[in-house]
Short mmCIF file of C-alpha atoms in Angstrom, two decimals:
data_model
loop_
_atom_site.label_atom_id
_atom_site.label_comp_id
_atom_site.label_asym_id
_atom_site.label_seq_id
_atom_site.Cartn_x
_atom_site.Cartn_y
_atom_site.Cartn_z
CA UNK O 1 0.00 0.00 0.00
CA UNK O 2 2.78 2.23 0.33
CA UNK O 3 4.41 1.95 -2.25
CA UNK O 4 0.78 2.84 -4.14
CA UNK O 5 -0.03 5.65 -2.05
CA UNK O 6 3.64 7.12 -3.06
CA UNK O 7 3.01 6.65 -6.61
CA UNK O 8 -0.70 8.20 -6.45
CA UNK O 9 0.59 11.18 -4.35
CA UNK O 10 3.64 11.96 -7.25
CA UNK O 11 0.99 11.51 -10.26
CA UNK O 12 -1.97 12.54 -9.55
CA UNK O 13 -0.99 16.26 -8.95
CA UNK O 14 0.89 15.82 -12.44
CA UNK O 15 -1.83 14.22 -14.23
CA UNK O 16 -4.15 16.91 -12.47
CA UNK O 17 -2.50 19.79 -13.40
CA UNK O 18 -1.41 18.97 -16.92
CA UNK O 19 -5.28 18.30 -17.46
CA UNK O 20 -6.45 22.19 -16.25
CA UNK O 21 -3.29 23.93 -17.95
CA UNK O 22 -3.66 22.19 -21.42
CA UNK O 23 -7.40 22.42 -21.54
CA UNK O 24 -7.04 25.93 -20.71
CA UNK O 25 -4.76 26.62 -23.51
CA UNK O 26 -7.37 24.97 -25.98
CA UNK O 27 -10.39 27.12 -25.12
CA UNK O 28 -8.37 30.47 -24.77
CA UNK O 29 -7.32 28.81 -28.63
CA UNK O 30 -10.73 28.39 -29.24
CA UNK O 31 -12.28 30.88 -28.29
CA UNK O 32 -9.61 33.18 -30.04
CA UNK O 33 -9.87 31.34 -33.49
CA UNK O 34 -13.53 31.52 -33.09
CA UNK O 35 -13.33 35.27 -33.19
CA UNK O 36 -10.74 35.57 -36.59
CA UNK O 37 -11.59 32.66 -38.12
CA UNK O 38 -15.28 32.56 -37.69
CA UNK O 39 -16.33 35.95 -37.08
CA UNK O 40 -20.18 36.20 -35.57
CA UNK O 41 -21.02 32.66 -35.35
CA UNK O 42 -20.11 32.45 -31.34
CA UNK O 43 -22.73 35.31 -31.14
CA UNK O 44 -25.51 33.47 -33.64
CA UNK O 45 -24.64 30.56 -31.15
CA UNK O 46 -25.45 32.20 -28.56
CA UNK O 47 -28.59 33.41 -29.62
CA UNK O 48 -29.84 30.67 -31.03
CA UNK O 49 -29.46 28.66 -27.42
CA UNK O 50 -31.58 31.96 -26.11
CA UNK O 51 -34.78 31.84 -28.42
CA UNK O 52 -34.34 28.46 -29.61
CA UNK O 53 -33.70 26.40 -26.20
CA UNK O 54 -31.48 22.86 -25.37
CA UNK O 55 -32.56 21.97 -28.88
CA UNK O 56 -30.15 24.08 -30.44
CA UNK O 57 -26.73 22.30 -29.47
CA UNK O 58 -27.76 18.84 -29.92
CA UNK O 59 -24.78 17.17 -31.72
CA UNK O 60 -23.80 14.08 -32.52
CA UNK O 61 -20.08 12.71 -31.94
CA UNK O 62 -20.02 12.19 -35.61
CA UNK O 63 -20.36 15.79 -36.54
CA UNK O 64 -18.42 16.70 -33.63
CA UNK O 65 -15.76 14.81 -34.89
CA UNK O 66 -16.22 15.77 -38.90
CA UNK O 67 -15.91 19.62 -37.95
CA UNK O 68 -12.64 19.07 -35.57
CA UNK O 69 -11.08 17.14 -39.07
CA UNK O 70 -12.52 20.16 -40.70
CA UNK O 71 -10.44 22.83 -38.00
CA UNK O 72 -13.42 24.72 -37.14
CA UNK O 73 -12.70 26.68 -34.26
CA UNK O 74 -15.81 25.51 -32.48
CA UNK O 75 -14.50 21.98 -32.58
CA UNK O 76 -11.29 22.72 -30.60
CA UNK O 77 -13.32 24.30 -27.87
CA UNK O 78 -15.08 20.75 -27.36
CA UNK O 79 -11.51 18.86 -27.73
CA UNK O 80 -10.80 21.13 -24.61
CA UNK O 81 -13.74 20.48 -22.89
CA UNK O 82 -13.27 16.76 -23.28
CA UNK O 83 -9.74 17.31 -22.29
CA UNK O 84 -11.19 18.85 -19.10
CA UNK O 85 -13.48 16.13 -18.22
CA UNK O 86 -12.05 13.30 -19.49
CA UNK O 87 -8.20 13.26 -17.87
CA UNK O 88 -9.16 13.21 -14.11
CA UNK O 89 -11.65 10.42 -15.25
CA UNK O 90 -8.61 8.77 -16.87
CA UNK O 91 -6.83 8.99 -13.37
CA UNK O 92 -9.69 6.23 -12.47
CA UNK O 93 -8.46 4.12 -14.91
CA UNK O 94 -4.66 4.40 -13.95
CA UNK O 95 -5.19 3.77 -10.34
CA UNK O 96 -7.09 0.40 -11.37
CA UNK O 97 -4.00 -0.82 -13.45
CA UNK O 98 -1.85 0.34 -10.33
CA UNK O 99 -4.06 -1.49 -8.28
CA UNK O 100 -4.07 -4.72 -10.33
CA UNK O 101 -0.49 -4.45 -10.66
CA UNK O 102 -0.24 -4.34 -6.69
CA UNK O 103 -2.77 -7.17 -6.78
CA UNK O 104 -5.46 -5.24 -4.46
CA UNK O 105 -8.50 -7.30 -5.45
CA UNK O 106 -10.71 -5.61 -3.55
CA UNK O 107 -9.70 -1.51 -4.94
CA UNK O 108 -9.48 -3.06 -8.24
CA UNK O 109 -13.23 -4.14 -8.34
CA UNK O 110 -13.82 -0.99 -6.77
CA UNK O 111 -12.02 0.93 -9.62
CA UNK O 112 -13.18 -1.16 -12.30
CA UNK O 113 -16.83 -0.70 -11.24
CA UNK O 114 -16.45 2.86 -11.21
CA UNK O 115 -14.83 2.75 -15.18
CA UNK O 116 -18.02 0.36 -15.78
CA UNK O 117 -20.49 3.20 -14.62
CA UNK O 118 -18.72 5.92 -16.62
CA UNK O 119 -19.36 3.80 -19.95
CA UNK O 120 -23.01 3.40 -18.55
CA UNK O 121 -23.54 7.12 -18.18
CA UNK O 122 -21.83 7.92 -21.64
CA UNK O 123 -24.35 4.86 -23.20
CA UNK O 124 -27.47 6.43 -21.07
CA UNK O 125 -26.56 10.10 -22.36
CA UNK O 126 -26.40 8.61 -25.80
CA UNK O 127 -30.09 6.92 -25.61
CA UNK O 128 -31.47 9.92 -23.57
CA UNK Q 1 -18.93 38.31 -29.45
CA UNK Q 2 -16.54 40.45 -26.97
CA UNK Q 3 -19.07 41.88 -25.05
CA UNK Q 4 -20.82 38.35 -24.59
CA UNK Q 5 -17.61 36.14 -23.55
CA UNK Q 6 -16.30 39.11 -21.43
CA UNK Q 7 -20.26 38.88 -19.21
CA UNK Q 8 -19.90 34.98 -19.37
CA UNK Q 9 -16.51 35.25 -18.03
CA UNK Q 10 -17.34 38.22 -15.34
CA UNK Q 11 -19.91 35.85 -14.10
CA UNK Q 12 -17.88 33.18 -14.08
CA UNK Q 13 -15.09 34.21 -12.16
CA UNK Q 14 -17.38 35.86 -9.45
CA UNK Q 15 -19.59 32.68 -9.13
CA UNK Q 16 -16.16 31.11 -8.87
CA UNK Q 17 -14.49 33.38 -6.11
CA UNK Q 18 -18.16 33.82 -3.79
CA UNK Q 19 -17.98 29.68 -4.34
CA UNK Q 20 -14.44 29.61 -3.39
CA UNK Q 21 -14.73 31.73 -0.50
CA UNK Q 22 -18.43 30.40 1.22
CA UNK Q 23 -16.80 26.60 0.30
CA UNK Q 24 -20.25 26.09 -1.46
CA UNK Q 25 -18.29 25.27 -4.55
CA UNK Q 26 -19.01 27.59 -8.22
CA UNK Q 27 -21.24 25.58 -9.67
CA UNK Q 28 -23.93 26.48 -6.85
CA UNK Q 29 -23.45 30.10 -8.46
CA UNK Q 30 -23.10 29.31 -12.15
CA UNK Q 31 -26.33 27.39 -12.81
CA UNK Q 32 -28.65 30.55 -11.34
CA UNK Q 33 -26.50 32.87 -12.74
CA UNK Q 34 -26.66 31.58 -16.60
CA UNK Q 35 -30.24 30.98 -16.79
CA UNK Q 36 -31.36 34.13 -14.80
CA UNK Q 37 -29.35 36.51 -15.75
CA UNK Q 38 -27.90 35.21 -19.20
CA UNK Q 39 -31.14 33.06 -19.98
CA UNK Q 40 -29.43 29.79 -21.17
CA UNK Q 41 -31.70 26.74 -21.09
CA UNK Q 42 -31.03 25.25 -17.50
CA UNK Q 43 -29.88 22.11 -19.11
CA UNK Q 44 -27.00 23.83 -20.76
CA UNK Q 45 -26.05 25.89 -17.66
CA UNK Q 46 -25.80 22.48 -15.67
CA UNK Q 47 -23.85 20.87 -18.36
CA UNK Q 48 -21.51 23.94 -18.41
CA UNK Q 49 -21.37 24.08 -14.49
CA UNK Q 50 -20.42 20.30 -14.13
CA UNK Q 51 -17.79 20.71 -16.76
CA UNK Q 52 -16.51 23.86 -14.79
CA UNK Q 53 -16.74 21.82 -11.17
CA UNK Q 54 -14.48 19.20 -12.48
CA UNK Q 55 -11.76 21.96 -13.97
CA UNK Q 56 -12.10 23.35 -10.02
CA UNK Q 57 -11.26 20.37 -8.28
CA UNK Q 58 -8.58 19.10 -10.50
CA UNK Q 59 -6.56 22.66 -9.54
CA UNK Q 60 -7.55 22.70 -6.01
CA UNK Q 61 -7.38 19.02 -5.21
CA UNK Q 62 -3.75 18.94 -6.67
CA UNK Q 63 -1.70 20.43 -3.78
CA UNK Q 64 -4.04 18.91 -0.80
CA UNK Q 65 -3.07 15.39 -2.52
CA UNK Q 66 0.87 16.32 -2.79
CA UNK Q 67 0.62 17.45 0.60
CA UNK Q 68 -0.98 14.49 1.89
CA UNK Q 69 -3.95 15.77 2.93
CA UNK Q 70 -6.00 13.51 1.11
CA UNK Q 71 -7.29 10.30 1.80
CA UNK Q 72 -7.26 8.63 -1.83
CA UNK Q 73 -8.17 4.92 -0.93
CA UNK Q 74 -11.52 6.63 0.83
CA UNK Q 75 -11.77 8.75 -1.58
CA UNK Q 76 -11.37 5.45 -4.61
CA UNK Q 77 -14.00 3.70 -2.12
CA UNK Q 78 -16.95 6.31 -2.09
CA UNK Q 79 -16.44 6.92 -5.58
CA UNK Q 80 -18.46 3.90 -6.78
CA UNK Q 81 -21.35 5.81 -4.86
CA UNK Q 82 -21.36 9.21 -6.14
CA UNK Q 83 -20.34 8.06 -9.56
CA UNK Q 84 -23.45 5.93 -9.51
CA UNK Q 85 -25.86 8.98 -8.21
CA UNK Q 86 -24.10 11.32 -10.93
CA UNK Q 87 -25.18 9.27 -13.58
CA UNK Q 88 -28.65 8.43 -12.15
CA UNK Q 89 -28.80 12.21 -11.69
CA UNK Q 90 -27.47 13.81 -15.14
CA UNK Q 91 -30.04 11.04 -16.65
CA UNK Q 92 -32.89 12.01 -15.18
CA UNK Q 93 -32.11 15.55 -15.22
CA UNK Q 94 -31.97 14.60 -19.86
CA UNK Q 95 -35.99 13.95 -18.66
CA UNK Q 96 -36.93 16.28 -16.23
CA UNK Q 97 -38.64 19.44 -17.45
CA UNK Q 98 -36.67 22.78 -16.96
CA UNK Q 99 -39.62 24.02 -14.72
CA UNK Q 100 -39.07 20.87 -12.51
CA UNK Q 101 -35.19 21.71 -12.07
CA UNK Q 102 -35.45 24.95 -11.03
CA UNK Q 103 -37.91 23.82 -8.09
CA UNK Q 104 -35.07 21.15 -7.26
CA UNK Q 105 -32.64 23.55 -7.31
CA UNK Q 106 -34.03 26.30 -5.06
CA UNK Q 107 -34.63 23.34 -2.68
CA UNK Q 108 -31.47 22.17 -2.90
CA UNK Q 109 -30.41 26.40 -2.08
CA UNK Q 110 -32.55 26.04 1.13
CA UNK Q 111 -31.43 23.00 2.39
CA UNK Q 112 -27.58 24.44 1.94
CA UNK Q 113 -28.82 27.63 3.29
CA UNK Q 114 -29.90 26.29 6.43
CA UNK Q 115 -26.42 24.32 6.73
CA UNK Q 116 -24.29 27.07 5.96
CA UNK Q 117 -26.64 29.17 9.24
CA UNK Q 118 -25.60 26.29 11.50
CA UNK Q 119 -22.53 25.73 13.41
CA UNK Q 120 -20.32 22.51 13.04
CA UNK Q 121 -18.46 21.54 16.04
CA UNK Q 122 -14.62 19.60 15.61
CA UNK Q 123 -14.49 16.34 15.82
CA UNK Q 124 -12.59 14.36 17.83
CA UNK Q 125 -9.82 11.95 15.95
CA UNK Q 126 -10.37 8.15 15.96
CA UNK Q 127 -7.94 6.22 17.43
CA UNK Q 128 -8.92 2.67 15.78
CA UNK Q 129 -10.69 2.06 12.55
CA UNK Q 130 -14.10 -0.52 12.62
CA UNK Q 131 -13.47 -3.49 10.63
CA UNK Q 132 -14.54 -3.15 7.48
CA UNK Q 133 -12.26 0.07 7.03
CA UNK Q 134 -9.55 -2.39 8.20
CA UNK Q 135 -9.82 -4.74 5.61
CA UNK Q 136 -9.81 -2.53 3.19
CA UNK Q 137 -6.71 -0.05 4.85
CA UNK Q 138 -8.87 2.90 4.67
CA UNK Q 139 -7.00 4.37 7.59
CA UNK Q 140 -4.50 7.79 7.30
CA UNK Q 141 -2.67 9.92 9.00
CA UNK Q 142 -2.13 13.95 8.07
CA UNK Q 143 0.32 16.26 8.78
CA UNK Q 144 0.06 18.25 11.81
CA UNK Q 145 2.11 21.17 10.94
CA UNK Q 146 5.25 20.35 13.06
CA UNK Q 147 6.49 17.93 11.17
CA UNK Q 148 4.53 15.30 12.57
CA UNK Q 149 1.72 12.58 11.28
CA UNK Q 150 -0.95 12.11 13.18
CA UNK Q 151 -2.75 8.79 12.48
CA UNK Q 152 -6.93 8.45 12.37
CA UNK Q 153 -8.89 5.61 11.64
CA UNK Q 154 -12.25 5.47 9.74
CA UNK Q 155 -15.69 3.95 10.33
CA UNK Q 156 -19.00 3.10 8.90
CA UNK Q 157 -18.03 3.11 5.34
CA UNK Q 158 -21.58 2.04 4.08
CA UNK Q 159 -23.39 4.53 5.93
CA UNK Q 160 -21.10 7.47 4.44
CA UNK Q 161 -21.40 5.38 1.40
CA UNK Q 162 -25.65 5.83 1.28
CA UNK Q 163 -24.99 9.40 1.86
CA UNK Q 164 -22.64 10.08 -1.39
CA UNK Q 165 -25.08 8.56 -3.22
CA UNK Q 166 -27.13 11.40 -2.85
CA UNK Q 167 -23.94 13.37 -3.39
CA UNK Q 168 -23.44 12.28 -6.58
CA UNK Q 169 -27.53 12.80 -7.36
CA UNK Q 170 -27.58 15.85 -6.54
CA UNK Q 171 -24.35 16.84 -8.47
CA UNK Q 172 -25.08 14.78 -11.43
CA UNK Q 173 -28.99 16.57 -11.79
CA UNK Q 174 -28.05 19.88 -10.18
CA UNK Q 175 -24.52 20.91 -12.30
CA UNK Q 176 -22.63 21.58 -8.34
CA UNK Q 177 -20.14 19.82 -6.42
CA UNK Q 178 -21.97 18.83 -3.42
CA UNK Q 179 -19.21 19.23 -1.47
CA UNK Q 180 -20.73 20.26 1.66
CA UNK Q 181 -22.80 16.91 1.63
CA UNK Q 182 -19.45 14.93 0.90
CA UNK Q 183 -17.78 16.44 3.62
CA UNK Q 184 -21.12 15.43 6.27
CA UNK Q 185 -20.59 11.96 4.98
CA UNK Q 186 -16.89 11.72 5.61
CA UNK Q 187 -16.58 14.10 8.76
CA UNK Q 188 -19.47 13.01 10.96
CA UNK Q 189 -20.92 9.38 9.46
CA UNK Q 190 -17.44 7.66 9.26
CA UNK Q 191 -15.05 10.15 11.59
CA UNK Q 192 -12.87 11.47 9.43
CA UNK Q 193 -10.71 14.82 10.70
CA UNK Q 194 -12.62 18.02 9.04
CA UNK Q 195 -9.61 19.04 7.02
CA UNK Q 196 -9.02 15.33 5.57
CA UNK Q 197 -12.46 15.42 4.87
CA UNK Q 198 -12.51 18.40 3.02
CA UNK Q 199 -9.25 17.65 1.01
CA UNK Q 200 -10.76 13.81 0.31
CA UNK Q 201 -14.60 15.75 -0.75
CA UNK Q 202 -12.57 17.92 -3.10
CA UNK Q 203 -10.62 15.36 -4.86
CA UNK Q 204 -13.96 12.63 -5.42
CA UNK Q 205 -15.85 16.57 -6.64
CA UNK Q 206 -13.60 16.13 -9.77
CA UNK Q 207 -14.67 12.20 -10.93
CA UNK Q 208 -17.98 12.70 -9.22
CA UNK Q 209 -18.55 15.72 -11.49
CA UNK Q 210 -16.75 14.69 -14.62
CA UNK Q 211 -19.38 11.64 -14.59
CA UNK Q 212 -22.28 13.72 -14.99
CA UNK Q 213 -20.76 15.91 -16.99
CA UNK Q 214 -20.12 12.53 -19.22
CA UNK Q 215 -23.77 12.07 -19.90
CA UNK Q 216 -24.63 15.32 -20.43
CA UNK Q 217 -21.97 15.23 -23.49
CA UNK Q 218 -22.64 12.32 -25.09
CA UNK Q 219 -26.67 13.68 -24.71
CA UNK Q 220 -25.76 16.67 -26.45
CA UNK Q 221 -26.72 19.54 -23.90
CA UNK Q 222 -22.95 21.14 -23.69
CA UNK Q 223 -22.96 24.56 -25.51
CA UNK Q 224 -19.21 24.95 -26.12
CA UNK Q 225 -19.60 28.68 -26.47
CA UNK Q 226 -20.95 28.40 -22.92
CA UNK Q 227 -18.84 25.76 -21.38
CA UNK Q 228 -15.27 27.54 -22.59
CA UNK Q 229 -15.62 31.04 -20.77
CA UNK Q 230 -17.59 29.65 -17.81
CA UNK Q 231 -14.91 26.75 -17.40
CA UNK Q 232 -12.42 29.55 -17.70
CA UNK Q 233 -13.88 31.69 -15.23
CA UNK Q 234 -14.74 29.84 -12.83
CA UNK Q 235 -11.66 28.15 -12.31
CA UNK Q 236 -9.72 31.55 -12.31
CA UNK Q 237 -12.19 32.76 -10.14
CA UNK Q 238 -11.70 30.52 -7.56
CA UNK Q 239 -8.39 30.39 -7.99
CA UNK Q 240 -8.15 33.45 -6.06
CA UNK Q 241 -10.86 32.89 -3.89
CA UNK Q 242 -9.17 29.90 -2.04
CA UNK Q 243 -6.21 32.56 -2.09
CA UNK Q 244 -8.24 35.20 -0.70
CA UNK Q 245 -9.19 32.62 2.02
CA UNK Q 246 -5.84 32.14 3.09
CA UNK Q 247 -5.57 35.51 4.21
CA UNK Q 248 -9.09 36.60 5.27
CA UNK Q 249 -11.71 35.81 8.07
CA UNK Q 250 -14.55 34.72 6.20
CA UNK Q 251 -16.81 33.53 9.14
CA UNK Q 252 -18.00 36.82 8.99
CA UNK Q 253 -19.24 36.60 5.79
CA UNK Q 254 -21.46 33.78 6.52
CA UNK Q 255 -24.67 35.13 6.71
CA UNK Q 256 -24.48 37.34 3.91
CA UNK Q 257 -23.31 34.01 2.25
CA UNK Q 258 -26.62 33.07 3.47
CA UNK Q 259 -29.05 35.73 2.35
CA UNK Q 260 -27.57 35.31 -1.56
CA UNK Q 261 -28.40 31.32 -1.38
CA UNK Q 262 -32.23 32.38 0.16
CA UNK Q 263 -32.50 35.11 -2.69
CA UNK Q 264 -31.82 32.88 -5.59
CA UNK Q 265 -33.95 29.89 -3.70
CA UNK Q 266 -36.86 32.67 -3.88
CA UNK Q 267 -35.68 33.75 -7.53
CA UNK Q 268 -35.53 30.02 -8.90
CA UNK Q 269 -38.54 28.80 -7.42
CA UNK Q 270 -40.23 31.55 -8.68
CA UNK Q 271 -39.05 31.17 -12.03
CA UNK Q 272 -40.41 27.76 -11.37
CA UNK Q 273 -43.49 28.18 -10.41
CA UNK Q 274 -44.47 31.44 -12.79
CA UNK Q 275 -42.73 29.76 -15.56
CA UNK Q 276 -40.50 33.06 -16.69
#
């Protein structure tokens, strides 16, 4: 266990940190190409979420990903935001190899349940 | 498109330092401020708020889990139950009408009104941990600030277990943290110190969070225009909140902490109820 605990307590704060910093560089990115590349579509956006409700950003993962192989600037603002949200959910999934590799049945269920409910919410977001 | 990220981001940071500051987290802030003030669908503003709750733990949670601060095989043990009640909760908030989350979240402003009005005593440390936390070495120990650890043991890991369920619930439907909740679990049900608990509640925020936030992605209710400044913002702006708390006595604060939390319970419920 201690020689997990060590391991966790070096990376984490890495893996943390890298996630928030990089992320951050992509919206400010974003955000900036959105202005000189694509001048008055983050205000139509915007708009359009106002009068037009939830209905307005639906969007599938496969135009999501057409547009970011297309560089629109809109496209690396979601890369960030999946940068964001998906790193300190990959920190679940590297402390469940650390634990299997350290042969701690019981935090390696634990771990691997909680990577099993992550794949449920993304397949329940996908039917709701 | 100035004028509207520089608003987004004003609101942003402030929701982000008053969250920082009253330890109610941002995203207790955000989610009234977008859809009152900016009027964003309150779907969106909770899908932007959960995205901006996980970019606030990962910076604050880093230094309390170098530091040691953090109990991360608790933490790893409760996450099965908030992870489960964030994605119960950011599903059935993909159903719920709008009307029908406002109500639930000027409850959820009264009930954390009431808490913030009360006083919390210390608890004392436990010496021994029950069994179950001994099987699974859920015990610590956290620095004392001479130099020395001072070891604690852990109890009733199923009862704080039933309580981050609702955590992760009220997260997962409600775009916050629930941090205040998490802490209740950890600090009274199974006897962890205060500041453990609040360092181990801050860490779990992130994955408990970054579930819900999950769902609401793959559903499709993430506005990037409004995720990327309010992610931005609020991080910054708690950034120097927790700074600012360093240095200042907030306790004072408290109940006009309070009085904002009743005023946008009456202004949500309201909306609500009128249907505005």
């Amino acid at each position: 266990m201690q020689d997990e605990d060590r391991v966790l307590r070096v990376w984490t704060p890495i893996i943390l940190r890298a996630s928030v910093l990089t992320s951050a560089v992509l919206l400010i990115l974003g955000l900036v190409a959105m202005a000189l590349v694509t001048p008055g579509s983050y205000v139509a956006r915007v708009h359009e979420l106002q009068t037009r409700g939830r209905a307005a950003v639906r969007q599938t993962w496969g135009t999501l990903a057409a547009e970011a192989l297309k560089g629109q600037p809109h496209a690396i603002l979601m890369v960030g935001l999946l940068v964001l949200t998906l790193v300190p959910l990959g920190r679940v999934g590297f402390t469940f190899f650390l634990f299997l590799k350290e042969r701690d049945l019981a935090f390696t269920l634990l771990t691997a349940t909680v990577l099993f409910l992550l794949v449920v919410g993304v397949m329940l977001g996908r039917v709701g | 498109m100035l004028t509207i990220v520089g608003e987004l981001l004003l609101l942003a940071v402030g929701a982000g330092f008053i969250g920082a500051i009253s330890g109610l987290g941002g995203g207790v802030f955000i989610v009234p401020g977008l859809t009152v003030l900016g009027h964003i669908p309150i779907h969106v503003a909770i899908g932007a708020s959960l995205i901006s709750v996980v970019a606030t733990s990962a910076g604050a949670s880093a230094a309390f889990v170098r530091d040691g601060w953090t109990n991360l095989r608790v933490a790893m043990a409760l996450e099965v139950a908030t992870v489960s009640g964030a994605v119960i909760g950011a599903s059935l908030a993909g159903v719920l009408q709008a009307r029908m989350l406002e109500l639930l979240f000027a409850a959820m402003m009264l009930v954390s009104a009431y808490f913030a009005a009360s006083k919390h005593g210390e608890q004392l440390v436990l010496a021994t941990s029950d069994p179950l936390a001994q099987r699974l070495q859920l015990s610590g120990v956290f620095p004392n600030g001479e130099g020395r650890l001072i070891p604690y043991g852990v109890r009733n890991l199923p009862g704080g277990a039933a309580i981050m369920v609702v955590a992760g619930l009220m997260s997962g439907m409600l775009g916050i943290g629930a941090g205040a909740l998490k802490v209740v679990a950890m600090d009274s049900v199974m006897g962890l110190p205060l500041k453990v608990s609040s360092a181990t509640s801050n860490f779990m925020i992130g994955v408990t969070a970054g579930a819900g936030a999950l769902v609401f992605l793959s559903r499709g209710d993430v506005s990037v225009v409004i995720a990327a400044p309010v992610a931005l913002g609020v991080t910054a702006g708690a950034l120097v909140g927790s700074r600012v708390l360093m240095h200042a006595n907030v306790q004072a604060l408290r109940m006009v902490f309070v009085a904002i939390m009743l005023l946008i319970a009456v202004e949500m419920g309201w909306r609500a109820i009128s249907g505005i």
